[in-house]
PDB file of C-alpha atoms in Angstrom:
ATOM      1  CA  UNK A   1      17.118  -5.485  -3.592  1.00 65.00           C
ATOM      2  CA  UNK A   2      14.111  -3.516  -5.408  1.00 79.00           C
ATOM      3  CA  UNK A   3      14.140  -0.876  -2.396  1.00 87.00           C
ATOM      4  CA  UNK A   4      12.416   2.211  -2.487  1.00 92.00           C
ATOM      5  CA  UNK A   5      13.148   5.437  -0.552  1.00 93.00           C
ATOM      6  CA  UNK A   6      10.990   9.025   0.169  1.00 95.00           C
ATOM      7  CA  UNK A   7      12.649  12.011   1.513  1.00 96.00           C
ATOM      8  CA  UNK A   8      11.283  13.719   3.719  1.00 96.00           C
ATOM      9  CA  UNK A   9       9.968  11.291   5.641  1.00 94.00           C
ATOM     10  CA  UNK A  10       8.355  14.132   7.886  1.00 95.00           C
ATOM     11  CA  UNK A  11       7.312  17.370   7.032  1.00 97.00           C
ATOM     12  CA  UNK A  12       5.275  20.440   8.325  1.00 96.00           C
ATOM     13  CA  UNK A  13       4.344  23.093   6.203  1.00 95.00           C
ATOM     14  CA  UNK A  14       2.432  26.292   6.571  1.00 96.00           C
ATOM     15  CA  UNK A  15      -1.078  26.718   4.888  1.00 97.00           C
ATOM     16  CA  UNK A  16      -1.065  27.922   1.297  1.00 96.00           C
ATOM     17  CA  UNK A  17       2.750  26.816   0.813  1.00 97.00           C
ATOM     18  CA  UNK A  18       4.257  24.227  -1.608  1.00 97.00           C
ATOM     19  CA  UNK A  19       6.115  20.768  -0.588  1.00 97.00           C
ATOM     20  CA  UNK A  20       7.648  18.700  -2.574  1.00 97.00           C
ATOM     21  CA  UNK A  21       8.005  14.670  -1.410  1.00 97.00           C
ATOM     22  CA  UNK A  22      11.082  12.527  -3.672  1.00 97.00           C
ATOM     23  CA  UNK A  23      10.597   9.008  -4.096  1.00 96.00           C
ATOM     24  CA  UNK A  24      13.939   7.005  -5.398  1.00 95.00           C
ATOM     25  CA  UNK A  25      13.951   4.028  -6.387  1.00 93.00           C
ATOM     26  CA  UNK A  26      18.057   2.768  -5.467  1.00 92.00           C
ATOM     27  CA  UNK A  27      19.132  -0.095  -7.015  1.00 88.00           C
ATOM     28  CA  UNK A  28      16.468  -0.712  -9.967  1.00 89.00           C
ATOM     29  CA  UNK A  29      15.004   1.470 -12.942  1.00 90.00           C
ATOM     30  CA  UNK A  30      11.335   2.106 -12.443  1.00 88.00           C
ATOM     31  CA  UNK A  31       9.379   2.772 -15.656  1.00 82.00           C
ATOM     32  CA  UNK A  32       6.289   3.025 -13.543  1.00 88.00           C
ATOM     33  CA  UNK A  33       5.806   4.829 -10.156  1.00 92.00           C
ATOM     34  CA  UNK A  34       2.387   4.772  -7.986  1.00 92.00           C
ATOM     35  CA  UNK A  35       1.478   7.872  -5.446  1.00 95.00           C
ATOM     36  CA  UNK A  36      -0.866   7.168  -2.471  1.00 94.00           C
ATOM     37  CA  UNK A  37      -2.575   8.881   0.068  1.00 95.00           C
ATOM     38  CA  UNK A  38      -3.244   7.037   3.656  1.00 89.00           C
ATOM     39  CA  UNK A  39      -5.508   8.886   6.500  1.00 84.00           C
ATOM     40  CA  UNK A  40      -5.057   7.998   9.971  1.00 79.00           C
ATOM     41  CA  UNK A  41      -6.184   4.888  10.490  1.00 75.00           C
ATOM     42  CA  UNK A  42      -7.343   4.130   6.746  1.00 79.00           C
ATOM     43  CA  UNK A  43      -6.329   2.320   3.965  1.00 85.00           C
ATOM     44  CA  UNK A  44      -4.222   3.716   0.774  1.00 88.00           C
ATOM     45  CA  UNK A  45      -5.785   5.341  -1.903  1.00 90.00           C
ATOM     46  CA  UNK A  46      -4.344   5.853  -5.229  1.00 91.00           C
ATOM     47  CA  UNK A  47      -4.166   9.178  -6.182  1.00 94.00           C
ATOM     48  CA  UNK A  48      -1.832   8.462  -9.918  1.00 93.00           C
ATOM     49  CA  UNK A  49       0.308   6.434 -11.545  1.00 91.00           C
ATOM     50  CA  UNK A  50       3.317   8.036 -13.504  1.00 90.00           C
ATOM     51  CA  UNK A  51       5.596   6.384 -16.399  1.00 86.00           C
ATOM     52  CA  UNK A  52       8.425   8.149 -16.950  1.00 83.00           C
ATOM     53  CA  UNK A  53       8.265  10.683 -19.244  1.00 82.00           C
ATOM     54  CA  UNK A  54       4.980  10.665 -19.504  1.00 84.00           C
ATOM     55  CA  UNK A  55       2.474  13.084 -18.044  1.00 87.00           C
ATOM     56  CA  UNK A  56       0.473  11.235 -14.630  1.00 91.00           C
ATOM     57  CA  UNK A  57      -2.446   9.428 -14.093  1.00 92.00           C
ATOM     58  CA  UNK A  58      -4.434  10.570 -12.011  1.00 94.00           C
ATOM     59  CA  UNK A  59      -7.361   8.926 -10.027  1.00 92.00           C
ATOM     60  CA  UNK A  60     -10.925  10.183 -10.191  1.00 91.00           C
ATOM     61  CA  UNK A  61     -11.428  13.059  -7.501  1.00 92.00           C
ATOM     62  CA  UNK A  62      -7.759  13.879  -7.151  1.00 94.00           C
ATOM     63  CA  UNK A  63      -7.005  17.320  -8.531  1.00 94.00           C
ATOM     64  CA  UNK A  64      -3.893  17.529 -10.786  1.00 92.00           C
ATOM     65  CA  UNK A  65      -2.989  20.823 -10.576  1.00 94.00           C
ATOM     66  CA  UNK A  66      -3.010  20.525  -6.440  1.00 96.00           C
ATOM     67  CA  UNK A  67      -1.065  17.259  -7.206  1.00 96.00           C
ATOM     68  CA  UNK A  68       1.517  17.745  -9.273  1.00 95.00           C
ATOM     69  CA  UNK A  69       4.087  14.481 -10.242  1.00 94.00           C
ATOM     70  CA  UNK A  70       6.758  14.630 -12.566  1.00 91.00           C
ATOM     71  CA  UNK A  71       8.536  11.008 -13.279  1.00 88.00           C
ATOM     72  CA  UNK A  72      11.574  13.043 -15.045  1.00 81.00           C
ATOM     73  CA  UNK A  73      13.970   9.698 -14.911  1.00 89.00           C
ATOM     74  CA  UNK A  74      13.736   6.436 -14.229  1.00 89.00           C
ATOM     75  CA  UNK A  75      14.690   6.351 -10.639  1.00 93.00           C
ATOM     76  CA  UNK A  76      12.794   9.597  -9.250  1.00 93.00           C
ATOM     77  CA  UNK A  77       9.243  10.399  -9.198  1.00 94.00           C
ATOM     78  CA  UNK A  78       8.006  13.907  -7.146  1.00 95.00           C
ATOM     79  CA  UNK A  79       5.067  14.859  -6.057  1.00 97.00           C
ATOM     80  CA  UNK A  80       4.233  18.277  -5.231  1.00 97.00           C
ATOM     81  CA  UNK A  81       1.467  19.496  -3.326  1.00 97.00           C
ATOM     82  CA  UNK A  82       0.729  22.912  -3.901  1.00 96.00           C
ATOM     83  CA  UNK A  83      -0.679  25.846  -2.342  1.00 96.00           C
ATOM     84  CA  UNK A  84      -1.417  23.004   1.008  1.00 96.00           C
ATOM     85  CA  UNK A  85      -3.986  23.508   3.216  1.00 96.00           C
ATOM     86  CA  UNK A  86      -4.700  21.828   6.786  1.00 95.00           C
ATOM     87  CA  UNK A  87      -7.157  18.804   4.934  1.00 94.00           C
ATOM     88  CA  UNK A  88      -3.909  17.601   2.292  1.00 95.00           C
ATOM     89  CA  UNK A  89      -2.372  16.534   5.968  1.00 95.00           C
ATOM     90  CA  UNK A  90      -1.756  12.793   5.175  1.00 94.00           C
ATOM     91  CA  UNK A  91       0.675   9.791   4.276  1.00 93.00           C
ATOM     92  CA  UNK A  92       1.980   9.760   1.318  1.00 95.00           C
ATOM     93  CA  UNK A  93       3.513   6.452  -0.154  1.00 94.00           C
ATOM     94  CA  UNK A  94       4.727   5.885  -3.254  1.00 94.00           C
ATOM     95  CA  UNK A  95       5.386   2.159  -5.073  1.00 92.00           C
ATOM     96  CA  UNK A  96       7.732   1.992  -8.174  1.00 91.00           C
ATOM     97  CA  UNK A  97       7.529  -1.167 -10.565  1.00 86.00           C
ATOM     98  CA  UNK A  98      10.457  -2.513 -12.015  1.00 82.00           C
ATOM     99  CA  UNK A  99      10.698  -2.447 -16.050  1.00 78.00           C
ATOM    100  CA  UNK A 100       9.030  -5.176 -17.423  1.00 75.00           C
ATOM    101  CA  UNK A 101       7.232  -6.587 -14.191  1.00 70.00           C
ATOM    102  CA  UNK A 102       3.845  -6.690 -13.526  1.00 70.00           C
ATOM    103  CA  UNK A 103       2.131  -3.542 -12.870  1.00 66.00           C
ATOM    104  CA  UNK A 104       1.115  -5.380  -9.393  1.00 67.00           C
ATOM    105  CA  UNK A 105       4.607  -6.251  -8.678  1.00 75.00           C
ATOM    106  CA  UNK A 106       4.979  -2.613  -6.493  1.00 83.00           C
ATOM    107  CA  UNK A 107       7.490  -1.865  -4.078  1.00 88.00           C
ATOM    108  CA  UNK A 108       7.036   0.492  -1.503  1.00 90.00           C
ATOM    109  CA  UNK A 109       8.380   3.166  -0.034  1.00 92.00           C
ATOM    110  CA  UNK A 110       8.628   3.759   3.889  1.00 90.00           C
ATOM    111  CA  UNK A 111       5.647   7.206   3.487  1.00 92.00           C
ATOM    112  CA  UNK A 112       6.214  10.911   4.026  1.00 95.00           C
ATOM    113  CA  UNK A 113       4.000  12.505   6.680  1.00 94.00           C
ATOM    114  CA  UNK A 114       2.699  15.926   5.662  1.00 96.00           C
ATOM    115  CA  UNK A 115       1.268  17.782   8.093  1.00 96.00           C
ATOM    116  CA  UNK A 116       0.372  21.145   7.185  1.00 96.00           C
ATOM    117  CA  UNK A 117      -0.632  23.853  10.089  1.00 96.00           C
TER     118      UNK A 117
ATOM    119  CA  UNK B   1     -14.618  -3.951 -11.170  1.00 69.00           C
ATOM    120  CA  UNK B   2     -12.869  -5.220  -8.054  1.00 78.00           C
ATOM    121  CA  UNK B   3     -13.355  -4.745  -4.386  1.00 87.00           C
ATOM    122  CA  UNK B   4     -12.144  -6.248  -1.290  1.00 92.00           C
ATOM    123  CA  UNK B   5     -13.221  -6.533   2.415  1.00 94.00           C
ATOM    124  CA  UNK B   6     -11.632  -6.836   5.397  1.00 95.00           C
ATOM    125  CA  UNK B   7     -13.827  -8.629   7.895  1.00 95.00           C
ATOM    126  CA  UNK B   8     -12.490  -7.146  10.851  1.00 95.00           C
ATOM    127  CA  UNK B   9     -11.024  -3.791  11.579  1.00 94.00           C
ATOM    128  CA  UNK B  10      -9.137  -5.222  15.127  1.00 96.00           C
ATOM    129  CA  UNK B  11      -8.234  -8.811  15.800  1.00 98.00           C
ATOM    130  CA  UNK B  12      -6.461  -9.317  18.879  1.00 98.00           C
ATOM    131  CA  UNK B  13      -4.761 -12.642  20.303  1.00 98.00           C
ATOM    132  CA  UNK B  14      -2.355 -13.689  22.748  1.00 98.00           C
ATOM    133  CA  UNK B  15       1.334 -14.222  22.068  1.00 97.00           C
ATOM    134  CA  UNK B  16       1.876 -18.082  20.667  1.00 97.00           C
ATOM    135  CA  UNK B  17      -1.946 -17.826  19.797  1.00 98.00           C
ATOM    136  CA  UNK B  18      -2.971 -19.032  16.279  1.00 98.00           C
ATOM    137  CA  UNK B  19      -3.987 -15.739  14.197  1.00 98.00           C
ATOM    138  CA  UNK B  20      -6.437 -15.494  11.372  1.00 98.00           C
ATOM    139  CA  UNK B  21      -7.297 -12.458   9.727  1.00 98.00           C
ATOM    140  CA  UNK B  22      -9.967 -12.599   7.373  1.00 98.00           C
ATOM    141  CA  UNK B  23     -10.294 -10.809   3.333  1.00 97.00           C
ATOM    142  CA  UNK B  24     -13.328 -11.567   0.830  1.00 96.00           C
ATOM    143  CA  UNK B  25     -12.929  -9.810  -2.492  1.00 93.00           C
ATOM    144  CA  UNK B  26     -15.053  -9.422  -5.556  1.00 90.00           C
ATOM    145  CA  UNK B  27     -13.187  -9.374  -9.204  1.00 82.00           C
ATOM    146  CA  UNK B  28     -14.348  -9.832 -12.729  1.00 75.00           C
ATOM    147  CA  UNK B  29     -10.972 -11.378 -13.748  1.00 76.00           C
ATOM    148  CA  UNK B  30      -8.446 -13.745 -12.033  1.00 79.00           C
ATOM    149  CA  UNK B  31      -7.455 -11.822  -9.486  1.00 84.00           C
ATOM    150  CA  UNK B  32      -3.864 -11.708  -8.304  1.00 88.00           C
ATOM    151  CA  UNK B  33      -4.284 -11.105  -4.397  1.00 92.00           C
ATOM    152  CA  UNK B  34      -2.019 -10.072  -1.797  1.00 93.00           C
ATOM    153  CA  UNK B  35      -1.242  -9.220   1.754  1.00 95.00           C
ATOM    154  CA  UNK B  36       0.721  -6.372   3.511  1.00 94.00           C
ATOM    155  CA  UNK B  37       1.800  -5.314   6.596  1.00 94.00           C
ATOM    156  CA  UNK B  38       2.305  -1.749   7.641  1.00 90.00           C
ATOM    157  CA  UNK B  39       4.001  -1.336  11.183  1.00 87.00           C
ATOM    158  CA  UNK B  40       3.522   2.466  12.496  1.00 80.00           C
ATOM    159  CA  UNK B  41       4.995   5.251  10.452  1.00 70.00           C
ATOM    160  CA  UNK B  42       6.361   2.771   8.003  1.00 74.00           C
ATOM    161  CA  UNK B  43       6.064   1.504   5.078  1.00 77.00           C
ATOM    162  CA  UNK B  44       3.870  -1.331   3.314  1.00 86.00           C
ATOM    163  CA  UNK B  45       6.034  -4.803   3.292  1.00 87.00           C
ATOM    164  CA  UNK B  46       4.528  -7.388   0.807  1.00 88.00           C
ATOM    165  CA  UNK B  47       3.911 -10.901   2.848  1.00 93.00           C
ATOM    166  CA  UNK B  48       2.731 -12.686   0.420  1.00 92.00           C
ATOM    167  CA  UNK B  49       1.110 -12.855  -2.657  1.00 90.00           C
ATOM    168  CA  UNK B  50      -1.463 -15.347  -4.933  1.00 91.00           C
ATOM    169  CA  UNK B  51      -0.999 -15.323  -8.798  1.00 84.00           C
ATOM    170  CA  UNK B  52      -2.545 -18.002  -9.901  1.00 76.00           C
ATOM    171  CA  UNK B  53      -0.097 -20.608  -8.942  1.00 75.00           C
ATOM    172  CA  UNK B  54      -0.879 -22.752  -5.757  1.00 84.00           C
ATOM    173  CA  UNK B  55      -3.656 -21.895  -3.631  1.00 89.00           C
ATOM    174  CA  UNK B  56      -2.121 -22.043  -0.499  1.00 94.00           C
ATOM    175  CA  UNK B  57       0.910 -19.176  -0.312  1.00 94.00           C
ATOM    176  CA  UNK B  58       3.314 -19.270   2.224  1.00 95.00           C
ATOM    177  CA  UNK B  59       4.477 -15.776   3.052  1.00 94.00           C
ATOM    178  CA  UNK B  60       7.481 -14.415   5.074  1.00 92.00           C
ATOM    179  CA  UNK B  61       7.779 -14.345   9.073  1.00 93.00           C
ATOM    180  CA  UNK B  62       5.776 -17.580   9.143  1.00 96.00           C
ATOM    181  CA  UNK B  63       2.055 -16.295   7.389  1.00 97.00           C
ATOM    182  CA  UNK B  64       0.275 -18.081   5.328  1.00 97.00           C
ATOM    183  CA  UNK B  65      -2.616 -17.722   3.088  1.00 97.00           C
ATOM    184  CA  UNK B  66      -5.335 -19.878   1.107  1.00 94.00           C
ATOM    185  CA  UNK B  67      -7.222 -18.391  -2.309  1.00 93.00           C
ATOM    186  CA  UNK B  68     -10.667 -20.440  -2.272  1.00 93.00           C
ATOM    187  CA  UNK B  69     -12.443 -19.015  -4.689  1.00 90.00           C
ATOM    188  CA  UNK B  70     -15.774 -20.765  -4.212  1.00 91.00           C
ATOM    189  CA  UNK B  71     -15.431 -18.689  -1.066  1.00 93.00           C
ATOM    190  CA  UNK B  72     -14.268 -15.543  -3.000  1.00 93.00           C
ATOM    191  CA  UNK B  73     -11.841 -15.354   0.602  1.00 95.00           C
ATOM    192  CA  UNK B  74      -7.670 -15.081   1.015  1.00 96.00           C
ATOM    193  CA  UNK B  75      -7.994 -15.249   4.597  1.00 98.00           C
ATOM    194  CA  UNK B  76      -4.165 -14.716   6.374  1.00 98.00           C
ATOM    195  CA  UNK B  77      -3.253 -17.253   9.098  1.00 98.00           C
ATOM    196  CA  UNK B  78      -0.299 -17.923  10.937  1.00 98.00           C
ATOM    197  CA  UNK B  79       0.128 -20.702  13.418  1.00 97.00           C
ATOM    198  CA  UNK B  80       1.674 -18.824  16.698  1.00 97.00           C
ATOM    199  CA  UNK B  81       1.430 -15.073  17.132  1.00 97.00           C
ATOM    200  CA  UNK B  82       4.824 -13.253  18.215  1.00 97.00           C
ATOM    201  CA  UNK B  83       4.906  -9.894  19.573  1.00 96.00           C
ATOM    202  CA  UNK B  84       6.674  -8.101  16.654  1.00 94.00           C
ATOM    203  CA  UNK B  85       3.585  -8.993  14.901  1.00 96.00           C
ATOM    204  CA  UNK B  86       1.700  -6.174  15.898  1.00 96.00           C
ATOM    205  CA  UNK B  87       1.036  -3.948  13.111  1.00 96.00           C
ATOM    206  CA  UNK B  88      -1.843  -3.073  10.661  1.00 94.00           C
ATOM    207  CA  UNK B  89      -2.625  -5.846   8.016  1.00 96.00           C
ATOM    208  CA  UNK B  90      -3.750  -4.496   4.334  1.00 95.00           C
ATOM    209  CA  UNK B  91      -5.400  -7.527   2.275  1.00 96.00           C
ATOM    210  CA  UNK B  92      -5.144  -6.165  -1.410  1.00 93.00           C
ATOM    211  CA  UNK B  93      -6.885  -7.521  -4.857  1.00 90.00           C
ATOM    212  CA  UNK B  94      -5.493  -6.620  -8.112  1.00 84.00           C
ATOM    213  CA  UNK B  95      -7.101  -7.066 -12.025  1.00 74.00           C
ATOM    214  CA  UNK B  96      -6.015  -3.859 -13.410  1.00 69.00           C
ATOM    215  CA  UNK B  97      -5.247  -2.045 -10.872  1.00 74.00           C
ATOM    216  CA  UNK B  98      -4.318  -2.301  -6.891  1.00 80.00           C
ATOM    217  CA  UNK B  99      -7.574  -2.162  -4.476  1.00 86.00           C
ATOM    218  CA  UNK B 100      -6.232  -2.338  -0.488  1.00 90.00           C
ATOM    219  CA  UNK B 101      -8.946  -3.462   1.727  1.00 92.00           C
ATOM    220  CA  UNK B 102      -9.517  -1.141   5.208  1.00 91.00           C
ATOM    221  CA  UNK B 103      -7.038  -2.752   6.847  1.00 93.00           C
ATOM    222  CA  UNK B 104      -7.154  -4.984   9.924  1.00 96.00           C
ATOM    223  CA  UNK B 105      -5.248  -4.178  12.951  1.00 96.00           C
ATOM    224  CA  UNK B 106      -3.562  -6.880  15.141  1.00 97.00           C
ATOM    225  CA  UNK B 107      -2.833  -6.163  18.617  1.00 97.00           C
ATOM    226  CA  UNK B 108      -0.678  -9.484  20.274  1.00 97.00           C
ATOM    227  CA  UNK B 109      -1.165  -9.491  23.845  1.00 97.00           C
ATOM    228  CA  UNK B 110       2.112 -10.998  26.206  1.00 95.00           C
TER     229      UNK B 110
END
């Protein structure tokens, strides 16, 4: 149980287009998703946390209207990066928590690799 | 606020070796504390994970882990190293929010 999925798992884009990354959460109801970013060889920063219907939280430093999540039900989360350019080339993950765990009680999905060119 | 440190960025050992992979962390709270492993191009499976129960956690595929926290350390140990355990190791603290440590790659020789 409690697994997590992102679609695409790969995707190249061209400079100053939009992408959009799903994360699903399949057999439980998240009430609280997580979005990180991973550079080669680095660890995962949190860029926001989203409760459904809610707006985002996002993370000092990350810019929310380059970042855009929507949490519009309880099993999808998107993020959307917009207008990309060559530096938001990364790994996203996302993490949903089930309703009523604790917020450290994240599962998460297997990444999407953006690369933009 | 909450930190954590990964002592080293590469450990490597030979298969059937013992491993040890080392995480200090700073918190201002009770920390709840955890370990993940990332193999390449995937994603982040939870191996264990300290709450305040026991100090020593036993994890999944035969990992282990001890909160001292005279020591501030949750240092990740597993008795005999098996090839498949190659992969990137994220030590993680958490008061009120997740912090993942650098990350410590292990590299299992045959």
């Amino acid at each position: 149980g409690a697994v997590v999925s992102q679609h695409p798992s790969w995707v190249i884009c061209k400079s100053g287009t939009s992408v959009k990354i799903e994360c699903r959460s399949l057999d439980f109801q998240a009430t609280t998703m997580f979005w990180y970013r991973q550079f080669p060889k680095q660890s995962l920063m949190l860029m926001a946390t989203s409760n459904e219907g809610s707006k985002a939280t996002y993370e000092q430093g990350v810019e929310k209207d380059k970042f855009l999540i929507n949490h519009a039900s309880l099993t999808l989360s998107t993020l959307t990066v917009t207008s990309a350019h060559p530096e938001d080339s990364s790994f996203y993950i996302c993490s949903a928590t089930p309703p009523g765990g604790p917020y450290y009680e994240q599962y998460f999905g297997p990444g999407t690799r953006l690369t933009v060119t | 606020a909450q930190s954590v440190t990964q002592l080293d960025s590469h450990v490597s050992v030979s298969e059937g070796t013992p491993v040890l992979l080392r995480c200090n962390y700073s918190s201002s709270y009770s920390p709840s504390l955890f370990w993940y492993v990332q193999h390449p191009n995937k994603g982040l499976q939870l191996l264990l994970k300290y709450t305040s129960a026991a100090t020593l956690v036993k994890g999944i595929n035969g990992f282990e882990a001890e909160f001292k926290k005279s020591e501030t350390s949750f240092h990740l140990t597993k008795p005999s190293a098996h090839m498949s355990d190659a992969a990137e190791y994220f030590c993680v603290v958490s008061d009120t929010d997740m912090r993942f440590g650098a990350g410590t790659r292990l590299t299992v020789k045959p």
